[in-house]
GROMACS .gro file of C-alpha atoms in nm:
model
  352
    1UNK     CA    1  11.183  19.874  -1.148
    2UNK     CA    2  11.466  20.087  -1.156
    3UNK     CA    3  11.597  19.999  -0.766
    4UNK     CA    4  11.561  19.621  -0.882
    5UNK     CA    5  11.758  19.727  -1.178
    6UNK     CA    6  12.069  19.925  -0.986
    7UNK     CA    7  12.011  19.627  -0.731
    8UNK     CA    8  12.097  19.342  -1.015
    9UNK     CA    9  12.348  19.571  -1.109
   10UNK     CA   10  12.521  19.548  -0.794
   11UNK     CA   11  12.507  19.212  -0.774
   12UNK     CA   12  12.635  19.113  -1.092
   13UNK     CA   13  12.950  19.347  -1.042
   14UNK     CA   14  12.997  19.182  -0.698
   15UNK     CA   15  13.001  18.827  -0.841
   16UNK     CA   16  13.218  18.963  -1.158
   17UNK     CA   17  13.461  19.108  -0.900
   18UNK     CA   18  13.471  18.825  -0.671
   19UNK     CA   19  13.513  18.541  -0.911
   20UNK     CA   20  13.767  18.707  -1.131
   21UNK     CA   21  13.959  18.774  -0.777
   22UNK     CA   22  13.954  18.384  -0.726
   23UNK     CA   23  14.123  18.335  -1.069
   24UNK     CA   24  14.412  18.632  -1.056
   25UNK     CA   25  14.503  18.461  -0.718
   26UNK     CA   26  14.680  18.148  -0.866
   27UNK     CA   27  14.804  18.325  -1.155
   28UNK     CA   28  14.986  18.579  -0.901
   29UNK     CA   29  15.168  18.269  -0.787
   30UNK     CA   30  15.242  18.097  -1.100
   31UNK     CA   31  15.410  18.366  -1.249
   32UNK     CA   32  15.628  18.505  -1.016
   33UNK     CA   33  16.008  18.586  -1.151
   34UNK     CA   34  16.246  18.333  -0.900
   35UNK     CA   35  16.171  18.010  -0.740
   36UNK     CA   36  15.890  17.993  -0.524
   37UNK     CA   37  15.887  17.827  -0.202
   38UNK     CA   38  15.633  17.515  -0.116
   39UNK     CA   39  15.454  17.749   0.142
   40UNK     CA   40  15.395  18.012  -0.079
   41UNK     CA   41  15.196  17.702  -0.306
   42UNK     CA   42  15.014  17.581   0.044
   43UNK     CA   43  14.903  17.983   0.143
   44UNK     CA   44  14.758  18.001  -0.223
   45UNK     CA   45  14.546  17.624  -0.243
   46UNK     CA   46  14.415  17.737   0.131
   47UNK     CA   47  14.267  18.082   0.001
   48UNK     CA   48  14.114  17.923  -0.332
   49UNK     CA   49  13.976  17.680  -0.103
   50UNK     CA   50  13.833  17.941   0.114
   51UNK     CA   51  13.726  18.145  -0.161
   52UNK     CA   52  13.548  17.867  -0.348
   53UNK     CA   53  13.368  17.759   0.012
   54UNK     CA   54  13.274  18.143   0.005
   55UNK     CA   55  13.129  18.148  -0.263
   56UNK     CA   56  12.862  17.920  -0.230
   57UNK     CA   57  12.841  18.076   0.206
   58UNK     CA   58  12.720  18.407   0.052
   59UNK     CA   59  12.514  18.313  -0.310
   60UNK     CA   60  12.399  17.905  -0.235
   61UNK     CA   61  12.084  17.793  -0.101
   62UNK     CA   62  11.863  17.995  -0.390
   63UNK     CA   63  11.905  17.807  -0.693
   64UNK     CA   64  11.567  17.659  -0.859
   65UNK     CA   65  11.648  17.306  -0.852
   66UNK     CA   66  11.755  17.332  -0.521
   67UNK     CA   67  11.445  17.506  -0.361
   68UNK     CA   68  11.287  17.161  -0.511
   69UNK     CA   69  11.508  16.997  -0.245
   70UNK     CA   70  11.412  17.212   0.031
   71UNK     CA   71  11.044  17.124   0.022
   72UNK     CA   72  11.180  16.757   0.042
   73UNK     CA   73  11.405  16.794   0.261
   74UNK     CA   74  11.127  16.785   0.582
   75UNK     CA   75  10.989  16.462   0.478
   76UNK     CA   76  11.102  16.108   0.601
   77UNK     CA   77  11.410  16.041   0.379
   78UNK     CA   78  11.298  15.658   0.361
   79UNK     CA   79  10.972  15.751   0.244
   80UNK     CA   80  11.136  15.811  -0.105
   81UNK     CA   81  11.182  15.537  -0.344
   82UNK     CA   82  11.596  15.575  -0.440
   83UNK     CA   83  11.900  15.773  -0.353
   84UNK     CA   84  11.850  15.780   0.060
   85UNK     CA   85  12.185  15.885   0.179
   86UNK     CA   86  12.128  16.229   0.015
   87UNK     CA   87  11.783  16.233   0.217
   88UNK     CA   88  11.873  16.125   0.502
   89UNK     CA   89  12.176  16.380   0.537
   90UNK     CA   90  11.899  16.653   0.406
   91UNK     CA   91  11.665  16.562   0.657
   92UNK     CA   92  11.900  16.589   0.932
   93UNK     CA   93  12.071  16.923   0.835
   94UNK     CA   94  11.690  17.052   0.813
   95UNK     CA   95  11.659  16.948   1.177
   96UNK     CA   96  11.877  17.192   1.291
   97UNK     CA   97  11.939  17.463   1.055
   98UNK     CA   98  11.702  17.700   0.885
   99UNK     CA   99  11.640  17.767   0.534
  100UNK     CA  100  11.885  17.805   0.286
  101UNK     CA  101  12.107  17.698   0.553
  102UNK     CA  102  12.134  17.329   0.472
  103UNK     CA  103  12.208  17.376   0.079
  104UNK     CA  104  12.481  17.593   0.174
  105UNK     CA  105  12.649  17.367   0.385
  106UNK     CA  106  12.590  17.082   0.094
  107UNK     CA  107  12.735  17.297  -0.142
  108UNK     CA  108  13.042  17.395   0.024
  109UNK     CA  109  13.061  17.041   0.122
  110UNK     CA  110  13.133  16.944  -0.249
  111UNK     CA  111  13.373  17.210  -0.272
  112UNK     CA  112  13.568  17.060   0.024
  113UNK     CA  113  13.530  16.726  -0.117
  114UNK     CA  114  13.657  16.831  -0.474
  115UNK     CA  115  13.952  17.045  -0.272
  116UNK     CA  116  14.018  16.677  -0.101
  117UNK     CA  117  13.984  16.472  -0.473
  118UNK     CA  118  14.264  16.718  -0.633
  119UNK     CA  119  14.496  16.675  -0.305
  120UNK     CA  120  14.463  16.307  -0.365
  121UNK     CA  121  14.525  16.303  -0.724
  122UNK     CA  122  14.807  16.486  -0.723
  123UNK     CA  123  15.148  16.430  -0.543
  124UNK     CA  124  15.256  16.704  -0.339
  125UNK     CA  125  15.556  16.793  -0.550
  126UNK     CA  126  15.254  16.836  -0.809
  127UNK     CA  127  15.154  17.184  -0.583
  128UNK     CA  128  15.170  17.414  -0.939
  129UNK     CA  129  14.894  17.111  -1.093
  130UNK     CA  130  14.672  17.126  -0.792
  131UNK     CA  131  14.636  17.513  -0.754
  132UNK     CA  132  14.578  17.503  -1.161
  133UNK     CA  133  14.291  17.256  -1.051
  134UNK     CA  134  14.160  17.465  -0.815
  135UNK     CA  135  14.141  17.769  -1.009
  136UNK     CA  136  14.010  17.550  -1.335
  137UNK     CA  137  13.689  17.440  -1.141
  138UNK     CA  138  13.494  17.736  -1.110
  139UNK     CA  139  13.579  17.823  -1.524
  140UNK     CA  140  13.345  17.525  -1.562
  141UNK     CA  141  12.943  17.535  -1.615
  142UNK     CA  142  12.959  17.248  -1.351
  143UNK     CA  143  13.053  17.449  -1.080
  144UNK     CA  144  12.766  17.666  -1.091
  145UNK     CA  145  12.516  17.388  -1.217
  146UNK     CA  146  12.591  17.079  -1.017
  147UNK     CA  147  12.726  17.231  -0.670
  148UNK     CA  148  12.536  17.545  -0.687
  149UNK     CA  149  12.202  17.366  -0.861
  150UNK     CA  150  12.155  16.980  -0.905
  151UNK     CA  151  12.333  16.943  -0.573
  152UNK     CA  152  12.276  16.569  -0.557
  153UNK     CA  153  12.424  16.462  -0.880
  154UNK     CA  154  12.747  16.698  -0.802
  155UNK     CA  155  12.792  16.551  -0.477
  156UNK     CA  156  12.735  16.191  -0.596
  157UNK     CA  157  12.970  16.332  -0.904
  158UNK     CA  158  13.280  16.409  -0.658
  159UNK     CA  159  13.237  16.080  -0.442
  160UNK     CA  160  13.277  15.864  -0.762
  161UNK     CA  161  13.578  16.101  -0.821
  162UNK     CA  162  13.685  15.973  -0.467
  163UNK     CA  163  13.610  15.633  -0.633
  164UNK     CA  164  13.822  15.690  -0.909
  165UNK     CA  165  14.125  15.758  -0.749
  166UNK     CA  166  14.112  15.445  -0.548
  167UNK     CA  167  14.003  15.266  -0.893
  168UNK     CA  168  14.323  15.364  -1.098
  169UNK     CA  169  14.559  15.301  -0.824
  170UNK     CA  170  14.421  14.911  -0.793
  171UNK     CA  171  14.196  14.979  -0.493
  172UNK     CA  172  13.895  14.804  -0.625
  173UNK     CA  173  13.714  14.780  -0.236
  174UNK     CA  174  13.750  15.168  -0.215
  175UNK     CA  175  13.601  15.227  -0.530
  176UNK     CA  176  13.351  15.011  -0.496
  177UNK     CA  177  13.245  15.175  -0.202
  178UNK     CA  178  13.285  15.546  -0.353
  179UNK     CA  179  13.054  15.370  -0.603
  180UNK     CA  180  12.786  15.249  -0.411
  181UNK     CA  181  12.789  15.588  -0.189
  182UNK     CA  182  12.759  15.790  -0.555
  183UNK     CA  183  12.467  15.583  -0.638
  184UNK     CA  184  12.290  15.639  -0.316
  185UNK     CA  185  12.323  15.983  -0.336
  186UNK     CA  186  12.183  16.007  -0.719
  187UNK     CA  187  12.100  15.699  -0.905
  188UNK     CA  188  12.177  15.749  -1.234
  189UNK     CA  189  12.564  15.772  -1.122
  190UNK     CA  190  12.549  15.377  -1.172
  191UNK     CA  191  12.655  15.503  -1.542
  192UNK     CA  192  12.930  15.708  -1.424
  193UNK     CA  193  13.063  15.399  -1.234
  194UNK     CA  194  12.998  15.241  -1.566
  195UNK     CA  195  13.230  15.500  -1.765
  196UNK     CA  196  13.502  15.470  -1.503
  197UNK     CA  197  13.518  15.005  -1.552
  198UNK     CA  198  13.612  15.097  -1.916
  199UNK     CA  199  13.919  15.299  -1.854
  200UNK     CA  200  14.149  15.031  -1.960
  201UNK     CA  201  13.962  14.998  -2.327
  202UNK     CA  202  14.191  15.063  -2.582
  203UNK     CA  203  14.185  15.428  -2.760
  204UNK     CA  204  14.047  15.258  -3.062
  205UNK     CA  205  13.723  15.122  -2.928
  206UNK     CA  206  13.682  15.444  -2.705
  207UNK     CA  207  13.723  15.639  -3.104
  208UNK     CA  208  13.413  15.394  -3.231
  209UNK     CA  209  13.171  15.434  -2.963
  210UNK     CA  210  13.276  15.884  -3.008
  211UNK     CA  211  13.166  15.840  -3.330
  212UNK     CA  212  12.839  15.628  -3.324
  213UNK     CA  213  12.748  15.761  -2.972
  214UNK     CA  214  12.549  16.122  -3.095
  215UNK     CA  215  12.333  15.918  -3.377
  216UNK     CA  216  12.209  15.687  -3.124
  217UNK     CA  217  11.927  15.838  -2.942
  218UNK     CA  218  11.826  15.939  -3.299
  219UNK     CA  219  11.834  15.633  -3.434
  220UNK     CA  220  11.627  15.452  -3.145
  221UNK     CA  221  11.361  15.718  -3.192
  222UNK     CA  222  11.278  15.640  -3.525
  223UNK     CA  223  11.336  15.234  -3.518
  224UNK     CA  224  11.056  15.265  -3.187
  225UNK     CA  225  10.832  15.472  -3.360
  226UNK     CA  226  10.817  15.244  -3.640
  227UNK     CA  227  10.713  14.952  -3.358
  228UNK     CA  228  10.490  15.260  -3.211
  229UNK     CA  229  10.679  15.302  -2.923
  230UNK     CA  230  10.793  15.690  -2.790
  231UNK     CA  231  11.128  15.692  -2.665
  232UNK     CA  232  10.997  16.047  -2.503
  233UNK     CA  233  10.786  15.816  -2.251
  234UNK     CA  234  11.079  15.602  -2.166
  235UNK     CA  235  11.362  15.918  -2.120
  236UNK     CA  236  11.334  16.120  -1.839
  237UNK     CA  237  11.334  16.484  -1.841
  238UNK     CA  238  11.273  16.416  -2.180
  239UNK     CA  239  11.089  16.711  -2.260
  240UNK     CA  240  11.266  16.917  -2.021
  241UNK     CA  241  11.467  17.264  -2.136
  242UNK     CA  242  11.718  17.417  -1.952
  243UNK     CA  243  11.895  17.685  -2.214
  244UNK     CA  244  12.019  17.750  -2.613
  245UNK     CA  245  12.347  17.589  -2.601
  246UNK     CA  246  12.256  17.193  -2.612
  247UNK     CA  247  12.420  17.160  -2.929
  248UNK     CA  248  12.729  17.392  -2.852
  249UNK     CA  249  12.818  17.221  -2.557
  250UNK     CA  250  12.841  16.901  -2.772
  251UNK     CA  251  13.074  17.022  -3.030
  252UNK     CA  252  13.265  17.141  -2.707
  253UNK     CA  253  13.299  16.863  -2.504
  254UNK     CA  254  13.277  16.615  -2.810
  255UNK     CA  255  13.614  16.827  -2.975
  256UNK     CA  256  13.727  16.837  -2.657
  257UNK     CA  257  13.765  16.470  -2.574
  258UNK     CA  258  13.892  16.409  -2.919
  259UNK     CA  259  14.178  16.660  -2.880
  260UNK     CA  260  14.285  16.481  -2.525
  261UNK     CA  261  14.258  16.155  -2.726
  262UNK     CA  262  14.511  16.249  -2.939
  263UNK     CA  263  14.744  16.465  -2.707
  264UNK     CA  264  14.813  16.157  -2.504
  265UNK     CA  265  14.900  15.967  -2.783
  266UNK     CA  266  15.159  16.212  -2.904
  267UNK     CA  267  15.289  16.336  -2.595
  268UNK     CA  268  15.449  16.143  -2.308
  269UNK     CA  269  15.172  16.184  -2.013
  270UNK     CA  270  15.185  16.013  -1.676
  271UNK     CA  271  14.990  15.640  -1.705
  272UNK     CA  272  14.719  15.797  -1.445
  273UNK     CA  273  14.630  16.132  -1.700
  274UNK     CA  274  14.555  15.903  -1.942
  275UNK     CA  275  14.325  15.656  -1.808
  276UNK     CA  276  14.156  16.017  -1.698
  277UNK     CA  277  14.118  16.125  -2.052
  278UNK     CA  278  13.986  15.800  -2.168
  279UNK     CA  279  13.699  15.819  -1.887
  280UNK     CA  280  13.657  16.164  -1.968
  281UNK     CA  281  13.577  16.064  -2.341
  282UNK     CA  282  13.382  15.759  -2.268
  283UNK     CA  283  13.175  16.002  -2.065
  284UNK     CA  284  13.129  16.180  -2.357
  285UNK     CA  285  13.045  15.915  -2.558
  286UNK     CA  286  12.743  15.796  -2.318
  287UNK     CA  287  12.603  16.173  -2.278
  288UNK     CA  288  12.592  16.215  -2.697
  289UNK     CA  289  12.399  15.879  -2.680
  290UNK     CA  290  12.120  16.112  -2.543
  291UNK     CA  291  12.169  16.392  -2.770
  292UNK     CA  292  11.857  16.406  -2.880
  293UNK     CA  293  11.737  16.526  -2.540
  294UNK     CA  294  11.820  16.837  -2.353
  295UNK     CA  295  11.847  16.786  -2.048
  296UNK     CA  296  11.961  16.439  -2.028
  297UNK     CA  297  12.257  16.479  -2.241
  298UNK     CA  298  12.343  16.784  -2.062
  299UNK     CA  299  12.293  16.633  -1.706
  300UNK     CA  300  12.544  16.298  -1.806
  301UNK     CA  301  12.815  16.537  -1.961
  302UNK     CA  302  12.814  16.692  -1.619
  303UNK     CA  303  12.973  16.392  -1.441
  304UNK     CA  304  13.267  16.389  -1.703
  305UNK     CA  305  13.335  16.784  -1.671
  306UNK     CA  306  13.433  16.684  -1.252
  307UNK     CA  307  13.713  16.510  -1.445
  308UNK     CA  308  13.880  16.799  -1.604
  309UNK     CA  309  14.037  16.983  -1.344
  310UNK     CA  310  14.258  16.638  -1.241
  311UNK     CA  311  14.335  16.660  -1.639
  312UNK     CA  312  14.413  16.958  -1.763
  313UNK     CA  313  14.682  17.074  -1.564
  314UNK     CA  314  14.904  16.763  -1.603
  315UNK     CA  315  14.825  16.858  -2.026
  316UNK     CA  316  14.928  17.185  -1.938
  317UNK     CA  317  15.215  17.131  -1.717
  318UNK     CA  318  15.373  16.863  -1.953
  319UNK     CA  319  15.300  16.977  -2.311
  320UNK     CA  320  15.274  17.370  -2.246
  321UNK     CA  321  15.452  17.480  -2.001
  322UNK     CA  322  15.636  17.803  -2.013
  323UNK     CA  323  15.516  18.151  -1.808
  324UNK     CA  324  15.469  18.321  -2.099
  325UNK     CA  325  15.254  18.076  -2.228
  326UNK     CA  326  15.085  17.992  -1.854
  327UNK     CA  327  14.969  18.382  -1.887
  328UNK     CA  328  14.797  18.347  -2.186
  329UNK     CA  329  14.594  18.043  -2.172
  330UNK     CA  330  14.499  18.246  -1.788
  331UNK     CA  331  14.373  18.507  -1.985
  332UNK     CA  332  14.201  18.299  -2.214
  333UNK     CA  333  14.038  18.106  -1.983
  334UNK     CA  334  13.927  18.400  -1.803
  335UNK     CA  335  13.793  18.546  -2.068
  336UNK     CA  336  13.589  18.257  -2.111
  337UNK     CA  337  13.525  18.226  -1.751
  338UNK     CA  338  13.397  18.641  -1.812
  339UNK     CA  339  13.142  18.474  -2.020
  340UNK     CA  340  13.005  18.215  -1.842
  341UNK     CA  341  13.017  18.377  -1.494
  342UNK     CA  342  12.788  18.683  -1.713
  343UNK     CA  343  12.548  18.434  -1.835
  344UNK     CA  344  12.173  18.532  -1.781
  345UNK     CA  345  12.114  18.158  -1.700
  346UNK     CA  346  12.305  18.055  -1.535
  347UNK     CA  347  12.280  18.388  -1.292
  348UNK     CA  348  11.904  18.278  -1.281
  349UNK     CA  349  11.948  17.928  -1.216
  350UNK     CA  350  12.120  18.022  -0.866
  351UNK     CA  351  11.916  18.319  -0.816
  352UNK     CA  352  12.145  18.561  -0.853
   0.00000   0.00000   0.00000
């Protein structure tokens, strides 16, 4: 007991050290005395790229969820009933590399894809937004949960991210495609494509659906009962538990997506931020309309969290920017980062 204990112990401290390495990089850069020079910007986005890839080459492949994939991984990809392209890339990485080998790869494959998705969204005069992306992503629960856990819905996340892109900048055949690639990958994406059509509603309607969206799920429970109908048959993962913060993450996400609501309304921010935001809440909106549930809720909010990192820098860079003030939000956010990186479950959930 005690050589598993000193062993956990080393472990933790490792991960501690090496993710709080990853976020002093940027910050380093950011608030350097004098100009700094466009390579200096390139150097830094190339090691948090590394890094994050690194991360998931020395702790992927062991999550729970994961392991589920594994085990599936061996079988004929067509012999399953939805979401074949993630199969069918599965089955051929099992082909030729050996366990935990081709969740790794998957995993740092979403990190190179995200890397690709903040290049795109940003210009490259924008280098101070995109290494502020960067070090933003793995601050989020999403990081560890989606890439390093539910690795299908992550990687179907980023693609519709891909989508996105193309979608706010008029290219409706390249999201489209993003779209239908997202949905093969994990099915349930169809309402992330969803989320991303209704960018253009106006702030007003997005405020309505915020506020009747978390009494939904609630409300359809009882109204079926009554007609004896269980919504709990009809949900999936229904019944499923994954931790003690259901409700937390709510009022975080749900305050959240009010605050950006309201930013963008009294501060100038580019066109493209703000059709962000408004996805961002409408993503919200749909995962409180599953509230009720667990899992569900908490598995729908994860496709709006890939969102953040393309949002809060701009908010940052436009409304807050000073060094002074750049160092403190870093040490906020690291603090916060301290907390979730320490987390018993989500250390557990990749096998830490």
């Amino acid at each position: 007991v005690n050589t598993n204990s000193i062993l956990i112990s080393r472990h933790m401290s490792t991960w501690i050290i090496y993710l709080v390495v990853i976020q002093l990089m940027p910050l380093l850069v950011l608030i350097r005395p004098g100009n700094i020079i466009i390579r200096d910007f390139q150097i830094m986005m190339v090691l948090q790229i590394a890094a994050l890839s690194g991360f998931y080459l020395i702790w992927g492949g062991y999550s729970i969820d994961a392991w589920r994939y594994l085990s599936r991984f061996t079988h004929d990809p067509f012999g399953f009933e939805e979401e074949w392209l993630f199969w069918i890339i599965g089955n051929s990485l099992n082909k030729i590399l050996t366990d935990p080998w081709p969740l790794k790869l998957l995993s740092v494959g979403g990190v190179l894809l995200f890397a690709l998705a903040v290049v795109r969204w940003f210009k490259p005069s924008q280098m101070k937004e995109r290494i502020i992306a960067l070090a933003l992503f793995p601050l989020l629960p999403v990081f560890f949960l989606s890439l390093g856990n539910t690795i299908r819905q992550g990687l179907a996340s980023i693609i519709i991210v891909h989508g996105i892109v193309w979608l706010i900048r008029a290219r409706w055949i390249g999201f489209a495609l993003m779209g239908l690639v997202g949905i093969l990958f994990h099915e349930v994406a169809i309402l992330f494509v969803i989320g991303a059509l209704a960018f253009r509603l106006p702030a007003r309607i997005i405020y309505i659906f915020l506020a009747f969206a978390p009494f939904v799920s609630y409300s359809a429970y009882f109204l079926l009962d009554l007609l004896g109908i269980n919504l709990d048959q009809i949900i999936r993962y229904s019944c499923y538990h994954e931790g003690d913060y259901h409700f937390l993450k709510f009022a975080l996400s749900y305050g959240l997506s009010i605050f950006l609501l309201v930013i963008r309304n009294i501060r100038s921010l580019p066109d493209k931020t703000n059709y962000l935001i408004k996805i961002y809440a409408i993503m919200v909106g749909i995962s409180s309309i599953f509230l009720m549930y667990e899992v569900p809720f908490e598995r729908m909010l994860q496709y709006g969290e890939f969102l953040l990192p393309l949002i809060i820098p701009s908010v940052l860079i436009t409304v807050f920017w000073s060094k002074i003030i750049i160092a403190l939000v870093w040490i906020g956010l690291l603090s916060m980062g301290l907390v979730l990186w320490t987390n018993r479950s989500i250390m557990d959930t990749l096998g830490v």
